[in-house]
Amino acid sequence: RVARGKRGGGGGGGGGGGAKMSEAERMEEEMRNLRDDGKLAGSNLLSFLHWLGMLIFSSARYKEAFWGLVAITLLFRWFSCTVAALLAGLFATLASYKRPPRPEGIPLAPMGLDVLLGRPIQASKDVPGLISNNNVTVTSFGDKYILAYRQSDVHFPSGKTRIVVAHSTDLCSWSVEWTYANGCDLREVLLFEIQGKLMLYFFSLKPAHGQFKPLHIFYTTSKDGKAWQDPEQVCYEGEVPWEIKVFGEGADAVAYKSSYLGDHYGTKEVLVLFEFSKDGLKWEPVPPCTKESSAVYRGGISEVSFEFTKAGDLVALGRNEDGDTTGFGTQLFYAKRESLGTWTHLKVCLPWRFDSPRLASTSSGEILLFARYAPNRYQWAPSWIDFGHQKIINLVMCSLFWKSAAVYRLAPRSEWGEEGAGAVQLIRCFEGSAGDTGFFSVTRERGAKDADGWVVANYTSTTCHSHAPWIYGQMMPSHVYVFRCRAVATAGSSAAS
């Protein structure tokens, strides 16, 4: 473990022996000890900038402020200042009209593959004072769709947060069936069905706006999606679940979970865990990982989505927001079906972030990625400065650029090379998605005749222009929307193996 400076970036797998505590248990204990540390990236600067950003962007009277300044210059007969202020406002407005082009490093997917989207349907409810509706999950259960999402007064950790579960039979009308709050922030909801019961996972955070301190993972179960058991704690303290997928049916069903445990937004490393379960409660590392050495990656990766190819191999994509020896941005992973717990990765990260990733496979074997679209490179800071300062600069600059939501094609492993150039290929953006957006959940459409029809859930800011900075969108109202979605591929277009 690297105590200071640049974190290690490397795969896990294999066994370790003799230790009284496993590496995950040691990390769990370390995270308990850091809960009262209010610093981000080892500094109070990010916390201060976060407070300042909330103060500035929570206001909605920017026009009044601008014209007030112009009036002041006229009042004191600073005519040259008045002209300068008007020209500055004009030039700033004109500059905001230009949309940056798609980066050359994110190529277009082959034209033989397309994704068709239906109209967006608002699924979250308007509740006074709780304007932030986000972090969504959707699934089908029985004869209905069930959706869960986070509802709060702000995007950032808040004690006013609650989990909302809603039902629909037609995707148009949604009824709230269950809510839960415990005084902490709650997010990263995950719905899945196993052994005939519906399960809901989520985790709690310390309710402090300028911090990210995970506390516990909770689960609850239901037989009908309406009556839910009292949530109970599960998994490691401080662990953050990102994706749970169930493969197989009945007694043969197996759930796989990707999660992370560590000092996210801190100075120490983060462990990526990949585990399986037969009941959705008791989780074991996927071999050859063991309890003693359970991480498939150690470094700066947090959110990881995974999918299996037609050959049974695993591909995964993870956000490298904290950075490590492979860089900052996005990391790609691969594991052979004979050893799903042995993950290999790119030598160097992709320099762009594909936040909140969700991978899904088509009937032809294509792997689609639903994720945030950010046309600016995440690796903004020069690599020659101190690693901690690189992290701070990258985080700040990322918050000041605009974001959207998109669906991409993930090229086959054979085309990645050592650095993954061109491996993530843009298919299309989601229209109307702006500000704070790009957190997907994907489930198969009920009644679809093939595996290429989905229902996709996403959230977006509702009062932002497309060029609004991410931090601005995070302060504005947001809602959850569902779309019907269909992948269309011409004959022979699949490149998946």
Short mmCIF file of C-alpha atoms in Angstrom, two decimals:
data_model
loop_
_atom_site.label_atom_id
_atom_site.label_comp_id
_atom_site.label_asym_id
_atom_site.label_seq_id
_atom_site.Cartn_x
_atom_site.Cartn_y
_atom_site.Cartn_z
CA ARG A 1 0.00 0.00 0.00
CA VAL A 2 1.32 3.41 -0.94
CA ALA A 3 1.02 5.66 2.11
CA ARG A 4 1.77 8.93 0.39
CA GLY A 5 2.02 10.35 -3.11
CA LYS A 6 0.65 8.57 -6.14
CA ARG A 7 -1.48 5.55 -5.38
CA GLY A 8 -0.76 2.17 -6.80
CA GLY A 9 -2.92 0.94 -9.64
CA GLY A 10 -3.05 -2.78 -10.01
CA GLY A 11 -5.06 -5.93 -10.21
CA GLY A 12 -5.98 -8.27 -7.42
CA GLY A 13 -6.74 -11.92 -7.45
CA GLY A 14 -4.87 -14.78 -5.96
CA GLY A 15 -4.69 -15.74 -2.34
CA GLY A 16 -2.95 -14.29 0.64
CA GLY A 17 -2.57 -16.15 3.87
CA GLY A 18 -1.87 -15.91 7.54
CA ALA A 19 -3.35 -12.47 8.28
CA LYS A 20 -5.88 -12.27 11.09
CA MET A 21 -7.80 -9.59 9.18
CA SER A 22 -8.50 -9.64 5.47
CA GLU A 23 -7.53 -6.64 3.37
CA ALA A 24 -11.19 -5.62 3.11
CA GLU A 25 -11.56 -5.81 6.90
CA ARG A 26 -8.44 -3.71 7.34
CA MET A 27 -9.81 -1.14 4.92
CA GLU A 28 -13.16 -1.25 6.72
CA GLU A 29 -11.42 -0.43 10.01
CA GLU A 30 -9.39 2.32 8.37
CA MET A 31 -12.53 3.94 6.99
CA ARG A 32 -14.13 3.94 10.45
CA ASN A 33 -11.15 5.91 11.71
CA LEU A 34 -11.48 8.48 8.89
CA ARG A 35 -15.17 9.29 9.33
CA ASP A 36 -14.46 12.44 11.32
CA ASP A 37 -11.84 13.69 8.87
CA GLY A 38 -13.58 16.48 6.92
CA LYS A 39 -10.81 16.95 4.35
CA LEU A 40 -11.13 16.10 0.65
CA ALA A 41 -8.02 14.95 -1.20
CA GLY A 42 -6.03 15.65 1.97
CA SER A 43 -6.88 19.36 1.97
CA ASN A 44 -9.52 21.77 3.25
CA LEU A 45 -9.41 23.62 -0.09
CA LEU A 46 -11.97 21.41 -1.85
CA SER A 47 -14.36 21.64 1.10
CA PHE A 48 -14.07 25.43 1.02
CA LEU A 49 -14.57 25.59 -2.76
CA HIS A 50 -17.55 23.28 -2.41
CA TRP A 51 -19.10 25.59 0.19
CA LEU A 52 -18.37 28.62 -1.99
CA GLY A 53 -19.84 26.93 -5.06
CA MET A 54 -23.05 26.07 -3.19
CA LEU A 55 -23.28 29.67 -2.01
CA ILE A 56 -22.82 31.10 -5.50
CA PHE A 57 -24.75 28.60 -7.60
CA SER A 58 -27.72 28.27 -5.26
CA SER A 59 -28.71 31.83 -6.19
CA ALA A 60 -30.98 32.42 -9.18
CA ARG A 61 -30.61 36.20 -9.53
CA TYR A 62 -27.64 36.46 -11.85
CA LYS A 63 -29.42 38.80 -14.28
CA GLU A 64 -30.34 41.15 -11.44
CA ALA A 65 -26.76 41.10 -10.18
CA PHE A 66 -25.37 41.93 -13.63
CA TRP A 67 -27.75 44.82 -14.28
CA GLY A 68 -27.26 46.02 -10.72
CA LEU A 69 -23.53 46.34 -11.36
CA VAL A 70 -24.23 48.20 -14.61
CA ALA A 71 -26.57 50.58 -12.73
CA ILE A 72 -23.89 51.25 -10.12
CA THR A 73 -21.37 52.24 -12.79
CA LEU A 74 -23.93 54.63 -14.31
CA LEU A 75 -24.80 56.06 -10.90
CA PHE A 76 -21.20 57.00 -10.28
CA ARG A 77 -20.75 58.10 -13.90
CA TRP A 78 -18.15 55.41 -14.62
CA PHE A 79 -19.20 55.39 -18.25
CA SER A 80 -16.13 53.52 -19.45
CA CYS A 81 -16.82 50.82 -16.85
CA THR A 82 -20.44 50.66 -17.99
CA VAL A 83 -19.38 50.05 -21.59
CA ALA A 84 -16.80 47.48 -20.46
CA ALA A 85 -19.40 45.65 -18.36
CA LEU A 86 -21.91 45.55 -21.22
CA LEU A 87 -19.29 44.33 -23.68
CA ALA A 88 -18.05 41.69 -21.23
CA GLY A 89 -21.61 40.44 -20.76
CA LEU A 90 -22.18 40.38 -24.52
CA PHE A 91 -18.95 38.49 -25.25
CA ALA A 92 -19.58 36.01 -22.44
CA THR A 93 -23.07 35.34 -23.78
CA LEU A 94 -21.83 34.89 -27.36
CA ALA A 95 -19.01 32.58 -26.17
CA SER A 96 -21.55 30.36 -24.41
CA TYR A 97 -23.39 29.72 -27.68
CA LYS A 98 -20.60 27.64 -29.20
CA ARG A 99 -20.78 23.93 -28.49
CA PRO A 100 -17.42 22.15 -28.38
CA PRO A 101 -16.98 19.35 -30.93
CA ARG A 102 -16.88 15.68 -30.07
CA PRO A 103 -13.33 14.80 -28.97
CA GLU A 104 -11.29 12.89 -31.53
CA GLY A 105 -10.47 10.38 -28.81
CA ILE A 106 -14.14 9.37 -28.56
CA PRO A 107 -14.89 8.13 -32.09
CA LEU A 108 -18.33 7.43 -33.48
CA ALA A 109 -19.56 3.85 -33.34
CA PRO A 110 -19.98 2.00 -36.66
CA MET A 111 -23.11 3.15 -38.49
CA GLY A 112 -24.41 -0.43 -38.55
CA LEU A 113 -25.28 -0.09 -34.86
CA ASP A 114 -27.95 2.32 -33.67
CA VAL A 115 -29.98 2.94 -30.52
CA LEU A 116 -33.53 4.27 -30.79
CA LEU A 117 -35.08 6.19 -27.89
CA GLY A 118 -38.69 6.83 -27.04
CA ARG A 119 -40.02 9.96 -25.38
CA PRO A 120 -38.87 10.79 -21.83
CA ILE A 121 -41.53 10.15 -19.16
CA GLN A 122 -41.14 11.76 -15.75
CA ALA A 123 -41.31 9.11 -13.03
CA SER A 124 -40.34 11.07 -9.91
CA LYS A 125 -42.86 13.15 -7.98
CA ASP A 126 -42.77 16.87 -7.21
CA VAL A 127 -42.39 17.29 -3.44
CA PRO A 128 -41.95 20.79 -1.98
CA GLY A 129 -38.48 21.23 -0.50
CA LEU A 130 -37.19 17.96 -1.99
CA ILE A 131 -36.12 19.12 -5.44
CA SER A 132 -33.24 16.68 -6.03
CA ASN A 133 -34.48 13.41 -7.56
CA ASN A 134 -31.60 11.21 -8.71
CA ASN A 135 -29.63 7.97 -8.23
CA VAL A 136 -32.21 5.74 -9.83
CA THR A 137 -32.71 2.00 -10.35
CA VAL A 138 -35.45 0.26 -12.33
CA THR A 139 -36.47 -3.36 -12.84
CA SER A 140 -39.49 -5.43 -13.84
CA PHE A 141 -41.15 -7.68 -11.25
CA GLY A 142 -44.23 -9.69 -12.03
CA ASP A 143 -46.59 -7.63 -14.16
CA LYS A 144 -45.13 -4.21 -13.36
CA TYR A 145 -42.08 -2.01 -13.42
CA ILE A 146 -40.59 -1.00 -10.09
CA LEU A 147 -38.39 2.05 -9.75
CA ALA A 148 -36.45 3.36 -6.74
CA TYR A 149 -34.67 6.68 -6.46
CA ARG A 150 -33.11 9.15 -4.07
CA GLN A 151 -35.14 12.22 -3.15
CA SER A 152 -33.58 15.08 -1.20
CA ASP A 153 -33.25 18.84 -0.87
CA VAL A 154 -29.88 18.89 -2.66
CA HIS A 155 -27.60 16.65 -4.73
CA PHE A 156 -24.97 16.55 -1.99
CA PRO A 157 -25.15 14.45 1.22
CA SER A 158 -28.11 15.59 3.31
CA GLY A 159 -30.03 14.36 6.33
CA LYS A 160 -33.31 15.18 4.55
CA THR A 161 -32.79 12.40 2.01
CA ARG A 162 -35.24 9.55 1.57
CA ILE A 163 -35.55 6.52 -0.70
CA VAL A 164 -38.72 6.36 -2.82
CA VAL A 165 -40.10 3.19 -4.45
CA ALA A 166 -42.70 3.65 -7.22
CA HIS A 167 -44.70 1.25 -9.44
CA SER A 168 -46.05 1.39 -12.98
CA THR A 169 -47.64 -1.03 -15.42
CA ASP A 170 -47.35 1.21 -18.47
CA LEU A 171 -44.33 3.48 -17.70
CA CYS A 172 -46.65 6.50 -17.90
CA SER A 173 -48.33 6.54 -14.49
CA TRP A 174 -46.18 5.99 -11.39
CA SER A 175 -47.54 5.45 -7.89
CA VAL A 176 -45.34 5.84 -4.78
CA GLU A 177 -45.59 2.65 -2.72
CA TRP A 178 -42.84 2.97 -0.10
CA THR A 179 -40.46 5.55 1.32
CA TYR A 180 -37.62 5.26 3.81
CA ALA A 181 -35.39 7.72 5.67
CA ASN A 182 -33.06 7.35 8.65
CA GLY A 183 -31.51 10.81 9.06
CA CYS A 184 -28.48 10.02 6.91
CA ASP A 185 -27.91 10.58 3.22
CA LEU A 186 -29.03 7.55 1.17
CA ARG A 187 -28.08 6.74 -2.42
CA GLU A 188 -26.84 4.14 -4.95
CA VAL A 189 -30.12 2.21 -4.95
CA LEU A 190 -30.06 -1.22 -6.64
CA LEU A 191 -33.10 -3.42 -7.37
CA PHE A 192 -32.77 -7.08 -8.32
CA GLU A 193 -34.76 -10.30 -8.11
CA ILE A 194 -33.35 -13.56 -6.73
CA GLN A 195 -35.04 -16.72 -5.44
CA GLY A 196 -38.46 -15.27 -6.17
CA LYS A 197 -38.06 -12.18 -4.00
CA LEU A 198 -37.30 -8.59 -4.86
CA MET A 199 -34.31 -7.04 -3.13
CA LEU A 200 -33.33 -3.39 -2.74
CA TYR A 201 -29.80 -2.32 -1.80
CA PHE A 202 -28.66 1.20 -0.91
CA PHE A 203 -26.02 2.78 1.29
CA SER A 204 -25.88 5.55 3.83
CA LEU A 205 -23.55 8.53 3.96
CA LYS A 206 -22.65 10.96 6.70
CA PRO A 207 -25.09 13.87 6.07
CA ALA A 208 -22.46 16.56 5.49
CA HIS A 209 -22.59 18.56 2.22
CA GLY A 210 -18.84 18.90 1.67
CA GLN A 211 -17.85 15.34 2.58
CA PHE A 212 -18.13 11.79 1.23
CA LYS A 213 -18.12 9.40 4.20
CA PRO A 214 -19.92 6.09 3.50
CA LEU A 215 -21.40 4.43 6.59
CA HIS A 216 -23.38 1.25 5.87
CA ILE A 217 -24.99 -0.78 3.09
CA PHE A 218 -28.63 -1.64 3.76
CA TYR A 219 -30.92 -4.19 2.16
CA THR A 220 -34.64 -4.82 2.28
CA THR A 221 -36.82 -7.44 0.61
CA SER A 222 -40.37 -7.63 -0.69
CA LYS A 223 -42.65 -10.24 -2.22
CA ASP A 224 -44.85 -7.74 -4.06
CA GLY A 225 -42.82 -4.51 -4.26
CA LYS A 226 -45.26 -2.78 -1.88
CA ALA A 227 -44.63 -4.22 1.57
CA TRP A 228 -40.94 -4.01 2.45
CA GLN A 229 -39.11 -5.37 5.46
CA ASP A 230 -37.29 -2.98 7.77
CA PRO A 231 -33.87 -2.33 6.17
CA GLU A 232 -30.91 -4.15 7.72
CA GLN A 233 -27.18 -3.71 7.38
CA VAL A 234 -25.19 -5.99 5.09
CA CYS A 235 -21.67 -6.24 3.60
CA TYR A 236 -18.68 -4.23 4.88
CA GLU A 237 -19.02 -0.94 6.73
CA GLY A 238 -18.09 1.88 4.39
CA GLU A 239 -18.53 -0.27 1.28
CA VAL A 240 -20.36 1.32 -1.65
CA PRO A 241 -22.32 -1.04 -3.93
CA TRP A 242 -22.37 0.00 -7.56
CA GLU A 243 -23.87 -2.83 -9.61
CA ILE A 244 -25.63 -6.13 -8.92
CA LYS A 245 -26.65 -8.42 -11.78
CA VAL A 246 -28.34 -11.80 -11.56
CA PHE A 247 -27.57 -14.53 -14.09
CA GLY A 248 -29.53 -17.78 -14.33
CA GLU A 249 -32.95 -18.65 -12.94
CA GLY A 250 -34.42 -20.42 -9.92
CA ALA A 251 -31.98 -22.44 -7.85
CA ASP A 252 -29.25 -21.85 -10.44
CA ALA A 253 -29.41 -18.06 -10.16
CA VAL A 254 -26.19 -16.32 -9.16
CA ALA A 255 -25.88 -12.63 -8.27
CA TYR A 256 -22.63 -10.77 -9.02
CA LYS A 257 -21.78 -7.51 -7.26
CA SER A 258 -19.20 -4.85 -8.06
CA SER A 259 -18.48 -2.38 -5.27
CA TYR A 260 -15.70 -0.27 -3.83
CA LEU A 261 -14.27 0.21 -0.36
CA GLY A 262 -11.70 2.82 0.58
CA ASP A 263 -10.75 6.46 0.86
CA HIS A 264 -12.73 7.84 -2.10
CA TYR A 265 -11.94 11.58 -2.45
CA GLY A 266 -9.22 11.08 0.15
CA THR A 267 -5.51 10.31 0.03
CA LYS A 268 -5.45 6.53 0.44
CA GLU A 269 -6.29 3.82 -2.05
CA VAL A 270 -9.65 2.32 -2.96
CA LEU A 271 -10.36 -1.41 -3.33
CA VAL A 272 -12.62 -2.68 -6.11
CA LEU A 273 -14.49 -5.82 -4.99
CA PHE A 274 -16.16 -8.36 -7.26
CA GLU A 275 -18.25 -10.91 -5.39
CA PHE A 276 -21.01 -13.47 -5.97
CA SER A 277 -23.97 -14.73 -3.96
CA LYS A 278 -26.67 -17.37 -4.24
CA ASP A 279 -29.13 -15.56 -1.98
CA GLY A 280 -28.26 -11.87 -2.35
CA LEU A 281 -27.02 -11.65 1.25
CA LYS A 282 -23.94 -13.79 1.75
CA TRP A 283 -21.22 -12.57 -0.59
CA GLU A 284 -17.99 -14.37 -1.48
CA PRO A 285 -15.06 -13.16 -3.61
CA VAL A 286 -15.12 -14.51 -7.17
CA PRO A 287 -12.21 -16.99 -7.48
CA PRO A 288 -9.28 -16.90 -7.53
CA CYS A 289 -9.78 -13.99 -5.11
CA THR A 290 -10.11 -15.04 -1.47
CA LYS A 291 -11.37 -13.43 1.71
CA GLU A 292 -7.79 -12.60 2.63
CA SER A 293 -7.06 -10.92 -0.72
CA SER A 294 -10.41 -10.02 -2.22
CA ALA A 295 -9.79 -6.94 -4.36
CA VAL A 296 -9.70 -7.21 -8.15
CA TYR A 297 -8.10 -3.74 -8.36
CA ARG A 298 -6.35 -1.39 -5.96
CA GLY A 299 -5.91 2.28 -6.79
CA GLY A 300 -8.29 5.14 -7.55
CA ILE A 301 -11.23 3.33 -9.20
CA SER A 302 -14.71 3.69 -7.73
CA GLU A 303 -17.82 3.08 -9.87
CA VAL A 304 -17.44 -0.13 -11.92
CA SER A 305 -19.97 -1.65 -14.31
CA PHE A 306 -19.48 -5.15 -15.75
CA GLU A 307 -21.00 -7.40 -18.41
CA PHE A 308 -20.33 -10.83 -19.87
CA THR A 309 -19.60 -11.47 -23.53
CA LYS A 310 -21.22 -14.26 -25.53
CA ALA A 311 -18.12 -16.34 -24.84
CA GLY A 312 -18.62 -15.90 -21.09
CA ASP A 313 -15.65 -13.57 -20.55
CA LEU A 314 -16.03 -10.46 -18.43
CA VAL A 315 -15.55 -6.86 -19.53
CA ALA A 316 -15.83 -3.94 -17.12
CA LEU A 317 -15.41 -0.19 -17.08
CA GLY A 318 -14.53 1.86 -14.02
CA ARG A 319 -14.30 5.56 -13.17
CA ASN A 320 -10.80 6.56 -12.06
CA GLU A 321 -11.74 9.83 -10.41
CA ASP A 322 -9.18 9.63 -7.61
CA GLY A 323 -6.31 8.72 -9.93
CA ASP A 324 -3.43 6.26 -9.53
CA THR A 325 -0.31 5.17 -11.40
CA THR A 326 -2.37 4.51 -14.55
CA GLY A 327 -3.60 8.13 -14.62
CA PHE A 328 -7.00 9.80 -14.23
CA GLY A 329 -10.18 9.15 -16.19
CA THR A 330 -11.58 5.72 -17.07
CA GLN A 331 -10.12 2.24 -16.80
CA LEU A 332 -11.16 -0.84 -18.81
CA PHE A 333 -10.99 -4.37 -17.41
CA TYR A 334 -11.09 -7.88 -18.82
CA ALA A 335 -11.25 -11.37 -17.27
CA LYS A 336 -11.47 -14.78 -18.90
CA ARG A 337 -14.42 -16.99 -18.06
CA GLU A 338 -12.08 -19.56 -16.46
CA SER A 339 -10.85 -16.96 -13.95
CA LEU A 340 -13.44 -14.22 -13.53
CA GLY A 341 -11.70 -12.87 -10.42
CA THR A 342 -8.47 -12.14 -12.26
CA TRP A 343 -8.92 -8.74 -13.86
CA THR A 344 -6.44 -7.25 -16.30
CA HIS A 345 -6.53 -3.55 -17.16
CA LEU A 346 -5.16 -0.95 -19.53
CA LYS A 347 -1.60 0.23 -19.05
CA VAL A 348 -2.85 3.83 -19.11
CA CYS A 349 -6.33 5.17 -18.29
CA LEU A 350 -8.52 6.73 -20.92
CA PRO A 351 -8.27 10.48 -20.21
CA TRP A 352 -12.06 10.98 -20.35
CA ARG A 353 -14.59 10.18 -17.65
CA PHE A 354 -17.64 8.04 -18.42
CA ASP A 355 -19.32 8.54 -15.06
CA SER A 356 -22.01 6.34 -13.53
CA PRO A 357 -21.47 3.57 -16.12
CA ARG A 358 -23.97 0.82 -16.94
CA LEU A 359 -23.03 -1.90 -19.42
CA ALA A 360 -25.62 -3.99 -21.29
CA SER A 361 -25.34 -6.57 -24.08
CA THR A 362 -27.45 -6.88 -27.22
CA SER A 363 -28.70 -10.09 -28.83
CA SER A 364 -25.92 -9.79 -31.42
CA GLY A 365 -23.23 -9.61 -28.75
CA GLU A 366 -22.52 -5.89 -28.83
CA ILE A 367 -21.71 -4.31 -25.48
CA LEU A 368 -23.42 -0.95 -24.93
CA LEU A 369 -22.38 1.60 -22.34
CA PHE A 370 -24.88 4.02 -20.83
CA ALA A 371 -22.97 6.80 -19.06
CA ARG A 372 -22.40 10.52 -18.64
CA TYR A 373 -21.01 12.44 -21.61
CA ALA A 374 -18.20 14.88 -20.83
CA PRO A 375 -16.35 16.16 -23.93
CA ASN A 376 -13.48 17.66 -21.92
CA ARG A 377 -10.52 15.54 -20.85
CA TYR A 378 -10.58 14.79 -17.13
CA GLN A 379 -6.78 14.80 -16.88
CA TRP A 380 -6.64 18.60 -16.84
CA ALA A 381 -3.69 19.13 -14.49
CA PRO A 382 -0.13 18.67 -15.82
CA SER A 383 1.38 15.38 -14.70
CA TRP A 384 4.57 17.01 -13.42
CA ILE A 385 2.91 18.67 -10.42
CA ASP A 386 2.28 16.97 -7.08
CA PHE A 387 -0.24 14.12 -7.30
CA GLY A 388 -2.51 15.57 -4.62
CA HIS A 389 -2.67 18.91 -6.43
CA GLN A 390 -3.40 17.12 -9.72
CA LYS A 391 -6.39 15.52 -8.08
CA ILE A 392 -7.72 18.81 -6.71
CA ILE A 393 -7.33 20.60 -10.06
CA ASN A 394 -8.99 17.78 -11.98
CA LEU A 395 -11.96 17.64 -9.59
CA VAL A 396 -12.48 21.41 -9.65
CA MET A 397 -12.23 21.73 -13.43
CA CYS A 398 -14.55 18.77 -14.00
CA SER A 399 -17.21 20.48 -11.89
CA LEU A 400 -17.00 23.65 -14.00
CA PHE A 401 -17.63 22.00 -17.40
CA TRP A 402 -20.98 21.01 -18.87
CA LYS A 403 -22.19 17.41 -19.01
CA SER A 404 -24.81 15.40 -20.85
CA ALA A 405 -25.85 11.74 -21.05
CA ALA A 406 -25.11 9.26 -23.81
CA VAL A 407 -25.01 5.66 -24.97
CA TYR A 408 -21.77 4.26 -26.37
CA ARG A 409 -20.43 1.07 -27.91
CA LEU A 410 -17.62 -0.71 -26.10
CA ALA A 411 -15.32 -2.26 -28.70
CA PRO A 412 -14.27 -5.93 -28.31
CA ARG A 413 -11.28 -6.65 -26.09
CA SER A 414 -9.14 -7.53 -29.11
CA GLU A 415 -9.37 -3.89 -30.26
CA TRP A 416 -8.36 -2.20 -26.99
CA GLY A 417 -4.60 -2.42 -27.22
CA GLU A 418 -2.58 -1.34 -24.17
CA GLU A 419 -4.12 2.12 -23.88
CA GLY A 420 -7.69 1.56 -25.11
CA ALA A 421 -7.59 4.17 -27.87
CA GLY A 422 -11.00 4.33 -29.53
CA ALA A 423 -12.44 1.54 -27.36
CA VAL A 424 -15.39 3.65 -26.21
CA GLN A 425 -17.39 4.83 -29.23
CA LEU A 426 -20.26 7.32 -29.15
CA ILE A 427 -23.62 6.21 -30.56
CA ARG A 428 -25.85 9.09 -29.48
CA CYS A 429 -26.61 11.57 -26.71
CA PHE A 430 -29.87 11.73 -24.77
CA GLU A 431 -31.68 14.89 -25.79
CA GLY A 432 -32.84 17.11 -22.94
CA SER A 433 -30.19 15.82 -20.55
CA ALA A 434 -28.12 18.67 -19.13
CA GLY A 435 -26.57 20.03 -15.96
CA ASP A 436 -26.50 17.22 -13.42
CA THR A 437 -27.36 14.11 -15.41
CA GLY A 438 -26.08 10.77 -16.66
CA PHE A 439 -26.96 8.20 -13.97
CA PHE A 440 -28.57 5.25 -15.71
CA SER A 441 -30.39 2.07 -14.86
CA VAL A 442 -31.30 -0.46 -17.55
CA THR A 443 -33.79 -3.33 -17.51
CA ARG A 444 -35.33 -5.52 -20.21
CA GLU A 445 -38.67 -4.30 -21.54
CA ARG A 446 -41.58 -6.48 -20.48
CA GLY A 447 -43.12 -8.31 -23.41
CA ALA A 448 -40.22 -7.59 -25.76
CA LYS A 449 -39.79 -10.27 -28.42
CA ASP A 450 -36.00 -10.19 -28.21
CA ALA A 451 -33.18 -9.03 -25.94
CA ASP A 452 -32.74 -5.67 -27.68
CA GLY A 453 -35.62 -3.82 -26.06
CA TRP A 454 -34.99 -2.04 -22.76
CA VAL A 455 -36.44 0.46 -20.36
CA VAL A 456 -33.80 3.00 -19.40
CA ALA A 457 -34.03 5.32 -16.40
CA ASN A 458 -31.95 8.48 -16.03
CA TYR A 459 -32.15 11.75 -14.14
CA THR A 460 -31.40 15.26 -15.30
CA SER A 461 -31.53 18.85 -14.13
CA THR A 462 -34.79 20.41 -15.32
CA THR A 463 -34.03 24.15 -15.32
CA CYS A 464 -30.58 24.22 -16.99
CA HIS A 465 -29.40 25.07 -20.47
CA SER A 466 -27.23 22.47 -22.18
CA HIS A 467 -24.03 24.43 -21.48
CA ALA A 468 -24.63 24.89 -17.73
CA PRO A 469 -21.69 23.73 -15.58
CA TRP A 470 -22.08 20.46 -13.71
CA ILE A 471 -21.85 22.17 -10.30
CA TYR A 472 -24.66 24.54 -11.31
CA GLY A 473 -26.86 21.62 -12.31
CA GLN A 474 -26.20 19.93 -8.98
CA MET A 475 -27.77 22.92 -7.22
CA MET A 476 -30.86 22.98 -9.42
CA PRO A 477 -34.03 20.84 -9.40
CA SER A 478 -33.73 17.42 -11.06
CA HIS A 479 -36.16 14.65 -11.95
CA VAL A 480 -36.05 10.98 -12.91
CA TYR A 481 -37.20 10.00 -16.41
CA VAL A 482 -37.77 6.65 -18.10
CA PHE A 483 -37.35 5.89 -21.81
CA ARG A 484 -38.13 2.97 -24.02
CA CYS A 485 -34.95 2.01 -25.81
CA ARG A 486 -34.08 -0.37 -28.63
CA ALA A 487 -30.77 -1.41 -30.14
CA VAL A 488 -30.80 -1.89 -33.92
CA ALA A 489 -27.94 -3.60 -35.72
CA THR A 490 -27.63 -4.50 -39.37
CA ALA A 491 -26.73 -8.06 -40.26
CA GLY A 492 -23.11 -8.84 -39.56
CA SER A 493 -22.45 -5.57 -37.71
CA SER A 494 -21.51 -7.17 -34.40
CA ALA A 495 -17.85 -7.16 -33.57
CA ALA A 496 -18.27 -8.86 -30.22
CA SER A 497 -16.46 -12.13 -29.61
#
